[in-house]
Amino acid sequence: MKKRKIPMRKSVVSGEMFPKKELLRIARSKEGVVSIDPTGKAPGRGAYLAIEPKEAQAAWDKKVFDRVLETKIPDAFYQELLDYVTHQKARKELFANE
């Protein structure tokens, strides 16, 4: 059986390459609306972040997505992102044992 290729993406905070499924996509639409894209399929420009609370906090401190997505992003979005990443990490650890 042929081995499938695993798509890789780079985290904009750490610069490390990860399999696409292990990253969270942040998308900016043509209208300039920035949102968390858990499916990875929303239209628009995307940037990837590892599902680590430390990386989300570093992105907030350095305003990484403001620069990468070329738009002004409010602190409320970064707080939502940090909460989402913390929750996803906890879920991943909880269900890893099964």
PDB file of C-alpha atoms in Angstrom:
ATOM      1  CA  MET A   1       0.000   0.000   0.000  1.00  0.00           C
ATOM      2  CA  LYS A   2       1.267   3.450  -0.904  1.00  0.00           C
ATOM      3  CA  LYS A   3       2.236   5.696   2.015  1.00  0.00           C
ATOM      4  CA  ARG A   4       0.228   8.951   2.102  1.00  0.00           C
ATOM      5  CA  LYS A   5       1.962  12.299   2.162  1.00  0.00           C
ATOM      6  CA  ILE A   6       1.343  14.328   5.328  1.00  0.00           C
ATOM      7  CA  PRO A   7       0.881  18.056   4.595  1.00  0.00           C
ATOM      8  CA  MET A   8       3.204  20.193   6.710  1.00  0.00           C
ATOM      9  CA  ARG A   9       2.728  23.814   7.785  1.00  0.00           C
ATOM     10  CA  LYS A  10       4.899  26.286   9.682  1.00  0.00           C
ATOM     11  CA  SER A  11       3.821  27.880  12.957  1.00  0.00           C
ATOM     12  CA  VAL A  12       4.118  31.673  12.605  1.00  0.00           C
ATOM     13  CA  VAL A  13       5.269  32.015  16.230  1.00  0.00           C
ATOM     14  CA  SER A  14       7.948  29.334  16.611  1.00  0.00           C
ATOM     15  CA  GLY A  15       8.826  28.824  12.950  1.00  0.00           C
ATOM     16  CA  GLU A  16       8.686  25.038  13.399  1.00  0.00           C
ATOM     17  CA  MET A  17       7.099  22.721  10.841  1.00  0.00           C
ATOM     18  CA  PHE A  18       4.221  20.542  12.058  1.00  0.00           C
ATOM     19  CA  PRO A  19       1.668  18.258  10.404  1.00  0.00           C
ATOM     20  CA  LYS A  20      -1.288  20.425   9.356  1.00  0.00           C
ATOM     21  CA  LYS A  21      -3.706  18.565  11.662  1.00  0.00           C
ATOM     22  CA  GLU A  22      -1.644  19.522  14.734  1.00  0.00           C
ATOM     23  CA  LEU A  23      -1.963  23.243  14.020  1.00  0.00           C
ATOM     24  CA  LEU A  24      -4.744  25.799  14.343  1.00  0.00           C
ATOM     25  CA  ARG A  25      -5.494  28.052  11.378  1.00  0.00           C
ATOM     26  CA  ILE A  26      -6.317  31.725  11.834  1.00  0.00           C
ATOM     27  CA  ALA A  27      -8.059  33.120   8.734  1.00  0.00           C
ATOM     28  CA  ARG A  28      -8.578  36.672   7.431  1.00  0.00           C
ATOM     29  CA  SER A  29     -11.420  37.063   4.953  1.00  0.00           C
ATOM     30  CA  LYS A  30     -11.461  39.496   2.030  1.00  0.00           C
ATOM     31  CA  GLU A  31     -13.574  41.821   4.196  1.00  0.00           C
ATOM     32  CA  GLY A  32     -10.772  41.873   6.802  1.00  0.00           C
ATOM     33  CA  VAL A  33     -12.578  39.770   9.411  1.00  0.00           C
ATOM     34  CA  VAL A  34     -10.133  37.622  11.392  1.00  0.00           C
ATOM     35  CA  SER A  35     -11.419  34.365  12.879  1.00  0.00           C
ATOM     36  CA  ILE A  36     -10.303  31.047  14.303  1.00  0.00           C
ATOM     37  CA  ASP A  37     -10.676  28.351  11.635  1.00  0.00           C
ATOM     38  CA  PRO A  38     -10.758  24.910  13.301  1.00  0.00           C
ATOM     39  CA  THR A  39     -11.616  23.151  10.005  1.00  0.00           C
ATOM     40  CA  GLY A  40      -8.722  24.739   8.117  1.00  0.00           C
ATOM     41  CA  LYS A  41     -10.956  25.324   5.088  1.00  0.00           C
ATOM     42  CA  ALA A  42     -12.324  28.872   5.506  1.00  0.00           C
ATOM     43  CA  PRO A  43     -11.696  31.158   2.524  1.00  0.00           C
ATOM     44  CA  GLY A  44      -9.073  33.863   2.847  1.00  0.00           C
ATOM     45  CA  ARG A  45      -5.502  34.295   3.990  1.00  0.00           C
ATOM     46  CA  GLY A  46      -4.414  31.882   6.700  1.00  0.00           C
ATOM     47  CA  ALA A  47      -1.701  31.651   9.312  1.00  0.00           C
ATOM     48  CA  TYR A  48      -0.973  28.652  11.512  1.00  0.00           C
ATOM     49  CA  LEU A  49      -0.317  28.361  15.242  1.00  0.00           C
ATOM     50  CA  ALA A  50       0.677  25.326  17.292  1.00  0.00           C
ATOM     51  CA  ILE A  51      -1.957  24.306  19.843  1.00  0.00           C
ATOM     52  CA  GLU A  52       0.164  25.408  22.795  1.00  0.00           C
ATOM     53  CA  PRO A  53      -0.934  28.094  25.284  1.00  0.00           C
ATOM     54  CA  LYS A  54       2.667  29.413  25.408  1.00  0.00           C
ATOM     55  CA  GLU A  55       2.621  30.028  21.653  1.00  0.00           C
ATOM     56  CA  ALA A  56      -0.776  31.750  21.804  1.00  0.00           C
ATOM     57  CA  GLN A  57       0.509  34.006  24.590  1.00  0.00           C
ATOM     58  CA  ALA A  58       3.680  34.770  22.621  1.00  0.00           C
ATOM     59  CA  ALA A  59       1.553  35.625  19.568  1.00  0.00           C
ATOM     60  CA  TRP A  60      -0.441  38.030  21.735  1.00  0.00           C
ATOM     61  CA  ASP A  61       2.649  39.632  23.306  1.00  0.00           C
ATOM     62  CA  LYS A  62       4.356  40.148  19.933  1.00  0.00           C
ATOM     63  CA  LYS A  63       1.106  40.895  18.006  1.00  0.00           C
ATOM     64  CA  VAL A  64       2.212  38.296  15.445  1.00  0.00           C
ATOM     65  CA  PHE A  65      -1.133  37.998  13.643  1.00  0.00           C
ATOM     66  CA  ASP A  66      -1.382  41.784  13.216  1.00  0.00           C
ATOM     67  CA  ARG A  67       1.801  41.611  11.159  1.00  0.00           C
ATOM     68  CA  VAL A  68       1.216  38.316   9.349  1.00  0.00           C
ATOM     69  CA  LEU A  69      -2.400  38.991   8.386  1.00  0.00           C
ATOM     70  CA  GLU A  70      -1.739  42.691   7.746  1.00  0.00           C
ATOM     71  CA  THR A  71      -4.623  43.998   9.843  1.00  0.00           C
ATOM     72  CA  LYS A  72      -5.256  45.437  13.314  1.00  0.00           C
ATOM     73  CA  ILE A  73      -6.502  42.717  15.642  1.00  0.00           C
ATOM     74  CA  PRO A  74      -8.128  43.602  19.006  1.00  0.00           C
ATOM     75  CA  ASP A  75      -6.933  42.115  22.296  1.00  0.00           C
ATOM     76  CA  ALA A  76     -10.339  40.426  22.668  1.00  0.00           C
ATOM     77  CA  PHE A  77      -9.478  38.164  19.711  1.00  0.00           C
ATOM     78  CA  TYR A  78      -6.130  37.218  21.260  1.00  0.00           C
ATOM     79  CA  GLN A  79      -7.910  36.422  24.554  1.00  0.00           C
ATOM     80  CA  GLU A  80     -10.429  34.250  22.675  1.00  0.00           C
ATOM     81  CA  LEU A  81      -7.533  32.535  20.880  1.00  0.00           C
ATOM     82  CA  LEU A  82      -5.698  31.870  24.153  1.00  0.00           C
ATOM     83  CA  ASP A  83      -8.870  30.422  25.735  1.00  0.00           C
ATOM     84  CA  TYR A  84      -9.540  28.259  22.660  1.00  0.00           C
ATOM     85  CA  VAL A  85      -5.983  26.893  22.525  1.00  0.00           C
ATOM     86  CA  THR A  86      -5.964  26.168  26.277  1.00  0.00           C
ATOM     87  CA  HIS A  87      -9.268  24.295  25.944  1.00  0.00           C
ATOM     88  CA  GLN A  88      -8.103  22.292  22.910  1.00  0.00           C
ATOM     89  CA  LYS A  89      -4.845  21.327  24.631  1.00  0.00           C
ATOM     90  CA  ALA A  90      -6.781  20.129  27.703  1.00  0.00           C
ATOM     91  CA  ARG A  91      -9.136  18.089  25.474  1.00  0.00           C
ATOM     92  CA  LYS A  92      -6.192  16.572  23.616  1.00  0.00           C
ATOM     93  CA  GLU A  93      -4.525  15.501  26.872  1.00  0.00           C
ATOM     94  CA  LEU A  94      -7.803  14.192  28.318  1.00  0.00           C
ATOM     95  CA  PHE A  95      -8.613  12.014  25.296  1.00  0.00           C
ATOM     96  CA  ALA A  96      -5.018  10.934  24.607  1.00  0.00           C
ATOM     97  CA  ASN A  97      -5.341   8.160  27.204  1.00  0.00           C
ATOM     98  CA  GLU A  98      -8.186   6.451  25.354  1.00  0.00           C
TER      99      GLU A  98
END
